[in-house]
Coordinates of C-alpha atoms and ligand atoms in Angstrom, one line a residue:
Chain P
M1 CA 0.2 -0.3 -0.1
I2 CA 0.8 3.2 -0.6
K3 CA 1.4 5.4 2.7
N4 CA -0.4 8.7 2.8
H5 CA 2.4 10.8 3.6
H6 CA 1.5 14.2 5.8
P7 CA 1.4 17.0 3.2
G8 CA 3.8 18.8 4.8
E9 CA 6.5 16.0 5.4
M10 CA 6.0 15.5 1.7
A11 CA 6.8 19.4 1.1
E12 CA 9.8 19.3 2.7
L13 CA 10.9 16.1 0.9
K14 CA 10.4 18.1 -2.3
V15 CA 12.1 20.8 -1.2
R16 CA 15.3 18.5 -0.1
S17 CA 15.6 17.4 -3.7
G18 CA 15.0 20.8 -5.0
Q19 CA 18.8 21.5 -3.5
N20 CA 19.9 18.4 -5.2
V21 CA 19.3 19.6 -8.7
R22 CA 22.9 20.0 -9.2
E23 CA 24.0 16.4 -7.9
Q24 CA 21.0 15.1 -9.8
E25 CA 21.7 17.2 -13.5
L26 CA 25.2 15.2 -12.9
G27 CA 23.2 12.1 -12.9
R28 CA 20.8 9.7 -10.5
V29 CA 20.8 10.6 -7.0
E30 CA 19.9 8.1 -4.0
Q31 CA 17.1 9.6 -2.5
D32 CA 15.6 9.2 0.4
L33 CA 12.2 8.8 0.3
G34 CA 12.0 5.7 2.6
E35 CA 8.5 4.5 1.4
Y36 CA 9.2 5.7 -2.3
S37 CA 12.0 4.0 -3.2
E38 CA 10.6 4.3 -6.3
K39 CA 9.1 7.5 -6.2
G40 CA 8.3 8.8 -9.5
R41 CA 8.8 6.0 -11.5
V42 CA 6.1 5.1 -13.9
S43 CA 6.3 1.8 -15.6
F44 CA 3.7 0.1 -18.0
E45 CA 3.9 -3.8 -18.6
N46 CA 2.0 -4.4 -21.7
I47 CA -0.7 -2.5 -20.8
G48 CA -4.0 -2.7 -23.1
K49 CA -7.1 -0.8 -22.2
S50 CA -10.9 -1.6 -24.1
Y51 CA -14.4 -0.3 -23.7
K52 CA -17.2 -2.5 -23.9
T53 CA -19.5 -0.8 -26.1
V54 CA -22.4 -2.0 -28.1
R55 CA -20.7 -2.8 -30.8
G56 CA -18.9 -5.3 -28.5
Q57 CA -14.8 -5.1 -26.6
I58 CA -12.9 -2.0 -28.3
P59 CA -9.2 -2.4 -27.7
I60 CA -8.2 1.8 -27.2
I61 CA -4.6 0.6 -26.1
S62 CA -2.5 -2.3 -26.6
G63 CA 0.6 -3.6 -25.6
I64 CA 2.3 -0.8 -24.0
T65 CA 5.5 -1.3 -22.5
A66 CA 7.8 1.8 -21.3
D67 CA 9.5 2.5 -18.2
L68 CA 9.8 6.0 -17.4
E69 CA 12.2 6.8 -14.3
A70 CA 11.8 9.3 -11.8
G71 CA 12.6 12.7 -12.7
T72 CA 12.6 12.1 -16.4
F73 CA 10.6 14.3 -19.2
T74 CA 8.9 12.0 -21.4
S75 CA 6.3 13.5 -23.8
I76 CA 3.3 11.1 -25.5
L77 CA 2.5 12.1 -29.1
G78 CA -0.2 10.8 -31.4
P79 CA -3.1 11.9 -33.7
S80 CA -6.6 13.1 -31.7
G81 CA -8.6 9.9 -30.6
C82 CA -5.7 7.3 -30.3
G83 CA -6.0 6.6 -26.9
K84 CA -3.5 9.5 -25.1
S85 CA -6.0 11.1 -22.6
T86 CA -6.9 7.3 -21.6
L87 CA -3.4 6.4 -20.9
L88 CA -3.3 9.1 -18.8
N89 CA -6.1 8.4 -16.9
L90 CA -4.6 4.9 -15.9
V91 CA -1.6 6.6 -14.7
A92 CA -3.9 8.9 -12.5
G93 CA -5.9 5.9 -11.0
L94 CA -9.3 7.4 -12.8
D95 CA -9.6 3.9 -15.3
H96 CA -7.8 0.7 -14.8
P97 CA -6.0 -1.4 -17.5
T98 CA -7.7 -4.5 -18.8
E99 CA -4.4 -6.0 -19.8
G100 CA -0.9 -5.6 -18.3
V101 CA 0.3 -4.0 -15.1
L102 CA 0.8 -0.1 -14.5
R103 CA 3.2 0.8 -11.8
V104 CA 3.4 4.0 -9.9
H105 CA 6.1 4.7 -7.6
G106 CA 7.3 1.3 -8.0
R107 CA 3.9 0.0 -6.8
P108 CA 1.1 -2.1 -8.5
S109 CA -1.5 0.6 -8.8
R110 CA -5.0 0.5 -7.7
G111 CA -7.0 3.5 -6.6
I112 CA -5.6 7.3 -6.6
P113 CA -2.1 7.1 -6.4
D114 CA -0.7 9.4 -4.0
S115 CA 1.5 12.3 -5.4
V116 CA 0.4 12.5 -8.9
G117 CA -0.8 16.0 -10.1
F118 CA -2.9 16.1 -13.6
V119 CA -4.1 18.8 -16.1
F120 CA -6.9 17.9 -17.8
Q121 CA -7.5 18.4 -21.5
E122 CA -9.9 21.0 -20.7
P123 CA -10.1 22.7 -17.4
A124 CA -12.0 21.5 -14.3
L125 CA -11.8 24.9 -12.3
Y126 CA -14.7 24.8 -9.6
P127 CA -16.7 28.2 -11.4
W128 CA -18.0 29.2 -7.3
R129 CA -14.3 29.9 -6.6
T130 CA -11.7 32.3 -7.6
A131 CA -8.5 31.5 -9.2
L132 CA -6.9 31.7 -6.1
E133 CA -9.0 29.8 -4.4
N134 CA -9.3 27.2 -6.9
V135 CA -5.1 27.1 -7.4
V136 CA -4.6 26.3 -3.4
M137 CA -7.4 24.0 -3.4
P138 CA -5.5 21.0 -3.3
L139 CA -3.9 21.8 -0.3
E140 CA -6.8 23.9 1.6
G141 CA -7.1 22.9 5.1
R142 CA -3.7 20.9 5.1
I143 CA -0.9 24.1 6.0
P144 CA -1.7 26.9 8.2
K145 CA -3.7 29.9 5.8
A146 CA -1.4 32.2 5.4
E147 CA 1.6 29.8 4.2
L148 CA -1.3 28.5 1.5
R149 CA -2.1 32.0 0.2
D150 CA 1.7 32.9 -0.2
R151 CA 2.1 29.4 -1.9
G152 CA -1.0 30.2 -4.4
L153 CA 0.3 33.8 -4.8
Q154 CA 3.6 32.2 -5.6
Q155 CA 2.5 30.0 -8.4
L156 CA -0.3 32.4 -10.0
D157 CA 3.0 34.7 -10.8
R158 CA 4.8 31.7 -12.2
V159 CA 2.1 31.0 -14.6
G160 CA 1.7 35.0 -15.1
L161 CA -1.4 35.5 -13.7
L162 CA -0.8 36.9 -10.4
A163 CA -3.1 40.4 -11.1
C164 CA -6.0 37.6 -11.8
R165 CA -5.8 36.1 -8.7
D166 CA -9.8 37.4 -7.7
R167 CA -11.3 36.8 -10.6
R168 CA -13.3 33.7 -11.2
P169 CA -13.3 31.3 -13.7
H170 CA -16.0 32.9 -16.2
E171 CA -13.9 36.4 -16.2
L172 CA -10.8 34.3 -17.9
S173 CA -10.2 33.2 -21.1
G174 CA -9.5 30.0 -21.9
G175 CA -5.5 29.9 -22.2
M176 CA -6.0 32.1 -19.0
K177 CA -7.7 28.8 -17.4
Q178 CA -5.6 26.2 -18.5
R179 CA -2.5 28.7 -16.7
V180 CA -4.5 28.1 -13.2
M181 CA -4.6 24.8 -13.5
L182 CA -0.9 25.0 -14.2
A183 CA -0.7 26.7 -11.1
R184 CA -2.9 24.8 -9.5
V185 CA -0.8 21.0 -10.2
F186 CA 2.2 22.7 -9.4
L187 CA 1.4 24.2 -5.9
T188 CA 1.4 20.3 -4.3
R189 CA 4.7 19.9 -6.1
P190 CA 3.6 16.2 -7.3
A191 CA 6.0 13.9 -7.8
V192 CA 4.6 12.4 -11.0
L193 CA 3.4 15.1 -13.5
L194 CA 0.6 13.9 -16.2
L195 CA 0.0 17.1 -18.7
D196 CA -2.5 16.8 -21.3
E197 CA -2.4 19.0 -24.0
P198 CA -2.3 21.9 -21.3
F199 CA -1.1 24.3 -23.8
G200 CA -3.0 23.6 -26.5
A201 CA -5.2 26.7 -25.9
L202 CA -2.3 29.1 -26.2
D203 CA -1.5 31.5 -28.7
A204 CA 2.6 30.9 -29.7
L205 CA 4.5 33.5 -27.3
T206 CA 2.3 32.6 -24.1
R207 CA 3.1 28.7 -24.9
E208 CA 6.5 29.6 -25.2
A209 CA 6.8 31.3 -22.1
M210 CA 4.9 27.9 -20.5
Q211 CA 6.9 26.3 -21.7
A212 CA 9.7 27.9 -20.0
S213 CA 7.6 27.7 -16.8
L214 CA 7.2 24.2 -17.2
L215 CA 10.8 23.4 -17.4
D216 CA 12.0 25.6 -15.0
L217 CA 9.5 23.8 -12.5
W218 CA 11.3 20.5 -14.0
I219 CA 14.4 21.6 -13.0
C220 CA 13.2 22.9 -9.0
D221 CA 11.4 19.8 -8.3
R222 CA 12.1 17.4 -10.9
P223 CA 9.1 15.5 -11.3
T224 CA 8.4 12.4 -14.0
V225 CA 6.6 14.9 -16.4
I226 CA 4.2 12.7 -19.0
F227 CA 3.6 15.6 -21.4
V228 CA 0.7 15.2 -23.7
T229 CA 0.9 16.9 -27.4
H230 CA -0.4 16.4 -30.9
A231 CA 2.7 18.8 -31.5
V232 CA 5.7 17.4 -32.5
D233 CA 8.1 20.7 -32.2
E234 CA 7.0 21.4 -28.7
A235 CA 7.5 17.4 -28.0
V236 CA 11.1 17.2 -29.2
Y237 CA 12.1 20.8 -27.2
L238 CA 10.5 20.0 -24.4
S239 CA 11.0 16.3 -23.3
Q240 CA 13.8 14.0 -23.2
R241 CA 12.2 11.4 -24.7
V242 CA 8.7 11.2 -27.1
I243 CA 6.9 7.9 -27.6
V244 CA 4.6 8.2 -30.3
L245 CA 1.6 6.0 -29.9
S246 CA -0.1 4.9 -33.4
H247 CA -3.8 4.6 -34.2
N248 CA -6.6 2.1 -33.7
P249 CA -5.7 0.4 -30.9
A250 CA -2.8 2.9 -29.7
R251 CA 0.9 1.0 -29.6
V252 CA 4.1 2.1 -29.4
A253 CA 5.2 3.3 -33.0
T254 CA 8.7 4.5 -31.3
D255 CA 10.2 5.2 -28.6
T256 CA 13.1 8.0 -29.0
V257 CA 15.5 9.3 -26.7
I258 CA 16.1 12.8 -28.1
D259 CA 19.4 13.2 -27.3
E260 CA 20.4 16.9 -27.0
D261 CA 21.5 19.5 -24.6
Y262 CA 18.5 19.0 -21.9
P263 CA 17.2 21.7 -20.6
R264 CA 17.3 22.9 -23.8
N265 CA 18.7 26.3 -24.9
Q266 CA 16.2 28.7 -26.6
T267 CA 18.2 28.5 -29.9
F268 CA 17.6 24.7 -30.3
R269 CA 14.1 25.7 -31.8
F270 CA 16.4 27.1 -34.5
C271 CA 18.5 24.8 -35.6
Q272 CA 18.8 22.1 -38.1
R273 CA 19.0 19.3 -35.3
F274 CA 16.0 20.0 -34.1
S275 CA 13.8 20.1 -37.4
D276 CA 15.5 16.7 -38.2
W277 CA 13.9 15.4 -34.9
C278 CA 10.7 16.8 -36.1
K279 CA 10.8 15.1 -39.4
N280 CA 11.9 11.8 -38.4
L281 CA 9.2 11.7 -35.8
H282 CA 7.0 13.0 -38.1
S283 CA 7.6 10.0 -40.1
Y284 CA 5.7 7.8 -37.5
L285 CA 2.9 10.2 -37.5
A286 CA 2.2 10.0 -40.8
P287 CA 0.4 7.3 -41.2
S288 CA -2.0 7.2 -38.8
F289 CA -3.3 10.4 -39.8
E290 CA -3.6 8.8 -43.6
R291 CA -5.4 5.7 -42.0
E292 CA -7.7 8.3 -39.8
N293 CA -8.7 10.1 -43.5
V294 CA -9.2 6.7 -45.3
G295 CA -11.4 5.7 -42.9
Chain T
M1 CA -33.8 45.3 -6.9
R2 CA -34.4 44.5 -11.0
L3 CA -34.0 40.6 -10.2
L4 CA -37.7 41.4 -8.1
Q5 CA -39.5 42.3 -11.8
S6 CA -39.0 39.9 -14.6
T7 CA -38.8 43.3 -16.8
D8 CA -36.3 45.9 -17.0
S9 CA -37.3 49.1 -18.4
R10 CA -39.8 51.4 -16.8
A11 CA -42.3 51.1 -19.3
G12 CA -42.0 47.3 -18.5
K13 CA -42.5 48.0 -15.0
I14 CA -45.5 50.9 -15.3
R15 CA -46.8 47.9 -18.0
S16 CA -46.8 45.5 -15.7
L17 CA -49.7 47.1 -13.5
I18 CA -51.6 48.0 -15.6
I19 CA -53.5 44.5 -15.4
P20 CA -53.9 44.5 -11.7
L21 CA -54.7 47.9 -11.7
V22 CA -57.6 47.4 -14.0
L23 CA -58.9 44.3 -12.3
L24 CA -58.7 46.2 -8.8
L25 CA -60.8 49.2 -10.3
G26 CA -63.6 46.2 -11.7
W27 CA -63.7 44.5 -8.4
E28 CA -63.8 48.0 -6.6
T29 CA -67.3 48.8 -8.9
L30 CA -68.8 45.6 -9.1
S31 CA -68.7 46.4 -5.1
V32 CA -69.4 50.0 -4.9
S33 CA -72.4 49.4 -7.2
G34 CA -74.1 46.8 -5.3
T35 CA -74.1 44.5 -8.4
V36 CA -72.9 41.8 -5.9
S37 CA -73.7 41.9 -2.4
S38 CA -70.8 43.0 -0.4
V39 CA -70.6 40.2 2.0
F40 CA -70.1 38.1 -0.6
L41 CA -67.8 40.3 -2.1
P42 CA -66.2 43.1 -0.3
G43 CA -64.6 45.4 -2.2
P44 CA -60.4 46.4 -2.2
V45 CA -61.2 49.7 0.0
A46 CA -63.0 47.4 2.6
V47 CA -60.7 44.8 2.1
I48 CA -57.9 47.2 3.0
E49 CA -59.7 49.1 5.3
A50 CA -60.2 45.9 7.2
L51 CA -56.5 45.0 7.6
L52 CA -55.6 48.1 8.6
N53 CA -58.2 47.5 11.9
Q54 CA -56.5 44.6 12.2
L55 CA -53.4 45.6 12.1
T56 CA -53.7 48.5 14.7
T57 CA -56.0 46.2 17.0
G58 CA -52.9 44.0 16.8
T59 CA -55.4 40.6 16.1
L60 CA -53.1 40.0 12.3
V61 CA -49.9 40.3 14.6
A62 CA -51.2 38.0 17.2
N63 CA -52.2 35.7 14.1
L64 CA -49.6 36.0 12.1
M65 CA -46.7 34.9 14.4
P66 CA -47.7 31.5 15.2
T67 CA -48.4 31.5 11.5
M68 CA -44.7 32.2 11.2
Q69 CA -43.0 30.4 13.6
R70 CA -44.7 26.8 12.3
Y71 CA -44.3 28.2 8.3
L72 CA -40.4 28.8 9.5
L73 CA -39.7 26.1 12.1
G74 CA -41.0 23.6 9.2
F75 CA -39.4 24.8 6.4
A76 CA -36.0 25.1 8.4
L77 CA -36.2 21.7 9.4
S78 CA -37.4 20.6 5.8
C79 CA -33.6 21.8 4.9
I80 CA -31.7 20.4 7.7
F81 CA -33.5 17.1 6.6
G82 CA -33.4 17.4 2.8
I83 CA -29.5 19.1 2.2
P84 CA -27.7 16.8 4.2
I85 CA -30.0 13.6 2.4
G86 CA -29.8 14.7 -0.7
L87 CA -26.2 15.2 -0.9
L88 CA -25.7 12.1 0.5
C89 CA -28.2 10.2 -2.2
G90 CA -26.5 12.3 -4.5
V91 CA -23.2 11.5 -3.7
S92 CA -23.7 8.1 -3.1
A93 CA -25.2 5.3 -5.1
R94 CA -25.5 3.1 -2.4
V95 CA -27.0 5.3 -0.5
R96 CA -29.6 6.2 -3.3
G97 CA -29.9 2.4 -3.5
Y98 CA -30.7 2.2 0.2
I99 CA -33.1 5.2 0.6
N100 CA -35.0 6.3 -2.2
A101 CA -37.2 3.2 -2.6
A102 CA -38.7 4.1 0.6
L103 CA -38.9 7.6 -0.2
E104 CA -40.3 7.5 -3.5
F105 CA -42.9 5.7 -0.9
L106 CA -43.9 8.6 1.1
R107 CA -43.6 11.0 -1.6
P108 CA -47.0 10.4 -3.1
I109 CA -48.7 10.8 0.0
P110 CA -49.5 15.0 0.2
P111 CA -49.2 16.8 3.1
I112 CA -53.0 17.5 3.3
A113 CA -53.7 14.0 4.0
L114 CA -51.5 13.4 6.7
I115 CA -52.6 16.1 8.6
P116 CA -55.2 14.4 10.7
V117 CA -52.4 11.3 10.8
L118 CA -50.0 14.0 13.0
I119 CA -52.9 16.1 14.8
L120 CA -53.5 11.9 16.1
W121 CA -49.8 11.6 16.8
L122 CA -48.3 14.7 17.6
G123 CA -52.0 16.7 19.7
I124 CA -53.4 20.1 18.1
G125 CA -50.4 21.9 19.4
D126 CA -47.7 23.8 16.7
A127 CA -45.9 20.1 16.9
S128 CA -48.1 18.4 14.7
K129 CA -47.9 21.8 12.4
V130 CA -44.5 22.1 11.8
A131 CA -44.1 18.4 11.4
I132 CA -46.8 18.8 8.2
V133 CA -44.8 21.6 6.8
A134 CA -41.5 20.6 7.2
Y135 CA -42.8 16.9 5.3
G136 CA -44.4 19.0 2.6
A137 CA -41.3 21.5 1.8
F138 CA -38.5 18.2 2.4
W139 CA -39.5 17.1 -1.1
P140 CA -38.0 20.0 -3.8
I141 CA -35.1 20.0 -1.7
W142 CA -34.2 16.6 -1.2
L143 CA -34.9 16.1 -5.3
N144 CA -32.9 19.4 -6.4
T145 CA -29.7 18.7 -4.3
M146 CA -29.6 15.4 -5.1
L147 CA -30.2 15.9 -8.4
G148 CA -27.2 18.9 -8.2
V149 CA -24.9 16.8 -6.8
Q150 CA -25.1 14.0 -9.8
E151 CA -25.3 17.0 -11.9
I152 CA -21.5 18.0 -11.0
P153 CA -19.7 17.7 -14.3
V154 CA -17.7 14.5 -14.1
L155 CA -14.6 16.3 -15.0
L156 CA -14.8 18.5 -11.6
R157 CA -15.3 14.8 -10.1
R158 CA -12.2 13.5 -11.0
S159 CA -10.4 16.5 -10.4
A160 CA -11.4 16.4 -6.9
R161 CA -10.4 12.8 -6.7
V162 CA -6.8 13.6 -8.3
M163 CA -6.2 16.0 -5.5
G164 CA -7.2 14.0 -3.2
I165 CA -10.3 15.5 -2.1
H166 CA -12.6 13.0 -0.6
G167 CA -15.2 12.1 2.0
T168 CA -16.3 15.6 3.8
R169 CA -13.9 17.5 2.5
Y170 CA -15.8 16.7 -0.7
F171 CA -19.0 17.5 0.8
T172 CA -18.2 20.8 2.0
K173 CA -15.7 21.5 -0.9
V174 CA -17.2 20.3 -4.0
A175 CA -20.8 18.8 -3.9
L176 CA -22.5 21.2 -1.3
P177 CA -20.9 24.7 -3.0
A178 CA -21.6 23.0 -7.1
A179 CA -25.2 22.1 -6.2
L180 CA -26.2 25.2 -4.5
P181 CA -27.8 27.1 -7.4
K182 CA -30.2 23.8 -7.4
I183 CA -30.5 23.7 -3.9
L184 CA -31.3 27.3 -4.0
A185 CA -34.0 26.7 -6.9
G186 CA -35.0 23.4 -4.4
I187 CA -35.6 25.8 -1.3
R188 CA -37.5 28.5 -3.7
I189 CA -40.0 25.8 -4.3
S190 CA -40.6 24.2 -0.8
A191 CA -40.9 28.1 0.8
A192 CA -44.1 28.0 -1.3
L193 CA -45.0 25.0 -0.8
A194 CA -44.7 25.1 2.9
L195 CA -46.7 28.5 2.9
I196 CA -49.3 26.7 1.6
V197 CA -49.6 23.3 3.6
V198 CA -48.8 25.4 6.9
I199 CA -52.3 27.7 5.6
A200 CA -54.2 24.4 5.3
A201 CA -53.3 23.0 8.4
E202 CA -54.6 25.6 10.2
M203 CA -57.7 26.2 8.0
I204 CA -58.3 22.0 9.1
E205 CA -57.6 22.1 13.0
A206 CA -55.9 25.0 14.8
T207 CA -56.9 27.6 17.5
S208 CA -54.7 30.4 16.0
G209 CA -53.1 31.5 12.6
I210 CA -54.0 32.8 9.3
G211 CA -55.6 29.8 8.3
Y212 CA -57.9 29.5 11.2
E213 CA -58.3 33.2 11.0
I214 CA -59.8 32.6 7.6
V215 CA -61.9 30.0 8.3
N216 CA -63.3 32.3 11.6
A217 CA -64.2 35.1 9.8
E218 CA -65.7 33.0 6.6
Q219 CA -68.0 31.4 9.6
T220 CA -69.0 35.0 10.9
F221 CA -69.3 36.7 7.9
H222 CA -66.6 38.9 8.0
S223 CA -65.9 38.4 4.5
A224 CA -63.3 41.5 4.6
N225 CA -61.2 40.1 7.2
M226 CA -61.5 37.0 5.0
L227 CA -59.7 38.5 2.1
A228 CA -57.7 40.7 4.3
Y229 CA -56.1 37.6 5.8
I230 CA -55.3 36.1 2.2
V231 CA -53.8 39.4 1.0
V232 CA -51.4 38.6 4.1
I233 CA -50.8 35.7 2.6
S234 CA -50.2 36.9 -0.3
V235 CA -47.4 39.4 0.9
V236 CA -45.8 36.9 3.0
G237 CA -45.0 34.7 0.1
Y238 CA -43.9 37.1 -2.1
I239 CA -41.2 38.8 0.5
V240 CA -39.7 35.3 1.0
N241 CA -40.3 34.5 -2.1
G242 CA -37.8 38.1 -3.2
F243 CA -35.4 37.3 -0.6
L244 CA -35.1 33.9 -2.2
R245 CA -34.3 35.4 -5.4
L246 CA -31.9 37.6 -4.4
A247 CA -29.8 34.9 -3.0
E248 CA -29.9 32.8 -5.6
H249 CA -29.3 35.9 -8.0
R250 CA -26.2 36.4 -6.2
V251 CA -25.0 32.9 -6.8
Y252 CA -25.4 33.1 -10.3
A253 CA -23.9 36.2 -10.5
G254 CA -20.9 35.0 -9.2
R255 CA -20.4 32.4 -11.6
G256 CA -21.3 34.3 -14.6
L257 CA -24.2 32.8 -15.2
S258 CA -27.4 35.5 -16.2
D259 CA -31.1 35.3 -14.4
T260 CA -33.1 33.8 -17.5
S261 CA -31.1 30.4 -16.0
I262 CA -33.1 31.4 -12.8
E263 CA -36.6 31.8 -14.4
T264 CA -36.0 28.4 -16.3
L265 CA -35.5 26.6 -13.6
E266 CA -38.8 27.8 -11.9
Ligands
ADP1 N1 -15.5 5.5 -21.6 C1 -15.3 5.1 -23.2 N2 -16.1 4.2 -23.9 C2 -15.8 3.7 -24.8 N3 -15.0 4.8 -25.3 C3 -13.7 5.4 -25.3 C4 -14.2 6.2 -23.6 N4 -13.4 6.8 -23.3 C5 -12.8 7.2 -24.4 N5 -13.3 6.4 -25.6 C6 -12.9 6.2 -26.9 O1 -11.5 6.0 -27.1 C7 -10.2 6.9 -27.7 C8 -9.5 7.5 -27.1 O2 -9.7 8.1 -26.6 P1 -8.5 9.4 -25.8 O3 -8.3 9.1 -25.2 O4 -9.7 10.8 -25.6 O5 -7.7 10.0 -27.5 P2 -7.0 11.1 -26.8 O6 -6.7 12.1 -25.9 O7 -5.9 10.6 -27.9 O8 -7.2 12.1 -28.5 C9 -11.3 7.5 -28.8 O9 -11.8 7.2 -29.7 C10 -13.0 7.5 -27.6 O10 -13.5 7.3 -28.7
MG2 MG1 -7.0 13.8 -25.7

């Protein structure tokens, strides 16, 4: 069983691992996390998921095997409708695989695992709460009020929405809502961070700013990130590893380590190697699109 | 105060007064001209006179107080039971399984039919009246609370689960606030129902209260008094409804929903 740590205690653990950034960059560091000897590790072992429909059992995901080590940044790339969101739901414990073994923090997952943050594809904000109140929701009643507020404001600042702290969701644009969601998930400093097309609703400039924020956070807290996107360039820029999924059912089309300096330099976007990587990954995507068009 | 009127403009307000004024005028002429005997239909002026008379002699307050007490106490009880039970039923399919069948058997029983039963059990005093009001007002609150919770978007429920919000925290932080607009709509329906039930209960068996006085006035041919008490009921209902609409309006505006959604909930 995954033990329920007191949140304060957990934050402390994370702060400690944050101080180890230098060491971690040099190699994997033995983290003294007691119960969580493999905290942050996510592994898929021959994972399959099918849904029962009127047309019978429909496989959505089939035979996915991948081991995501703690503190790594992986993108899942695939055409829309291939099963990316479904895969994240499995990791978050919101749904269960019909085949295979899924391990979160090194343990076969049942129920909602501890220390997992999830930014859904659509903004899940509570309409009666202000932006700040939405951000602090996960830790409300668990840490002192003043500290809660400070931490909430800090995260809102991180996503550039400090000025909007008292606005309610209906007074925010789609992109702003998505950024409030990011602030909320950053607040808890989870060991596993699931992001489902989090920058889909953003304009190019805000998107780049948010990508930088996300990388900052990753450098500081070292969560295991699973970043779902359908944008090839975003995947190449942000992640150490890209898993491309095929369609109908989703299988691993390629599992590629983007062997470049990490975290990326802004100039990486504009160099030849970047577009080579994109072209390479795109070739795994293209057939799925065609198949989809053919029907 | 805009919400107390469904029309915004000044012209609209004036327009909404035309029909009531015409009716009052017609009523007064019928009565004053003697076309209808004033024993059956005293005119508005006579009714207002009776009302003022009741007010100055203190009879009105003496009868309004017990009615309001029964009304508000019964109504409060219906909220105290209806909201938590509704929340539980909404959140848990298992609780629904246990409770709903039993409740659905009780629901078709009209409160009025239970009045003799409750008088038999609880006596002719206030307890039986409060109980009957609570019973009658319980249903819309319970039902609306349950539906309000069941209508919480899957995304918000999942998000709460991922944030580790469950148990009591789920009730206070998600279920109750999310269902609030629906609950308020239920409360408003219940408020109207509770008023009907309290008056009916008093008309059947009581020694004081507006309902009792209406029957009393009818039996002693004090038609103006009878109509005056009916006007009082209307005013009480109007004021309570106004307050509740104001509360609903606040909640709706806070979430960026428009007043028209209130109309459709009626
Ligand atoms: N509850 C469900 N029942 C049946 N089919 C589902 C269910 N949820 C998702 N699907 C199907 O699974 C496929 C993958 O969905 P999803 O994971 O949302 O795709 P993506 O996130 O890659 O766009 C879709 O074809 C969708 O219709
Ligand atoms: Mg999706």
